[in-house]
Amino acid sequence: MRYVMAAVAVALLVTGAFQMSGFHWEGLVALLVGGSLWWASLYLSRAAWQAARDGRPGK
């Protein structure tokens, strides 16, 4: 799931960057949502790594 979130985040960030060339509000929304998803995917990856390190079952 975290890989899907990361892929969607990158797609939104790239789309937002292209939209921002003319400063459309859709581009700003895409950048904000993409950035949020990117950080969420990083958080989930870190949580899964820590769970594996501690011997707890990951989700």
XYZ file of C-alpha atoms in Angstrom:
59
model
C 0.000 0.000 0.000
C 2.797 2.421 0.824
C 4.284 1.909 -2.652
C 0.964 2.787 -4.250
C 0.761 5.918 -2.091
C 4.301 6.892 -3.092
C 3.528 6.379 -6.797
C 0.339 8.452 -6.569
C 2.228 11.131 -4.632
C 4.938 11.381 -7.287
C 2.323 11.560 -10.039
C 0.498 14.339 -8.203
C 3.724 16.234 -7.551
C 4.732 16.066 -11.215
C 1.230 17.067 -12.335
C 1.197 19.912 -9.852
C 4.582 21.154 -11.007
C 3.408 21.289 -14.617
C 0.145 22.993 -13.638
C 1.994 25.589 -11.558
C 3.753 26.952 -14.633
C 0.634 29.051 -15.196
C -0.251 29.145 -11.473
C -3.526 27.300 -11.629
C -5.145 26.460 -8.318
C -5.455 22.822 -9.440
C -1.673 22.658 -9.539
C -1.416 23.992 -6.010
C -3.938 21.415 -4.766
C -2.072 18.634 -6.586
C 1.215 19.741 -4.991
C -0.303 19.865 -1.506
C -2.040 16.485 -1.796
C 0.984 14.893 -3.456
C 3.302 16.209 -0.780
C 1.030 14.963 1.976
C 0.810 11.509 0.418
C 4.587 11.427 -0.034
C 5.186 12.163 3.647
C 2.522 9.625 4.656
C 4.201 6.935 2.551
C 7.569 7.762 4.129
C 6.006 7.508 7.588
C 4.458 4.124 6.764
C 7.763 2.854 5.375
C 9.577 3.947 8.523
C 6.923 2.343 10.751
C 7.152 -0.939 8.817
C 10.959 -0.897 9.027
C 10.863 -0.315 12.767
C 8.299 -3.090 13.232
C 10.504 -5.496 11.299
C 13.544 -4.418 13.292
C 11.743 -4.930 16.603
C 10.328 -8.304 15.542
C 6.736 -7.131 15.519
C 4.474 -8.154 12.655
C 4.139 -5.384 10.111
C 0.869 -4.218 8.611
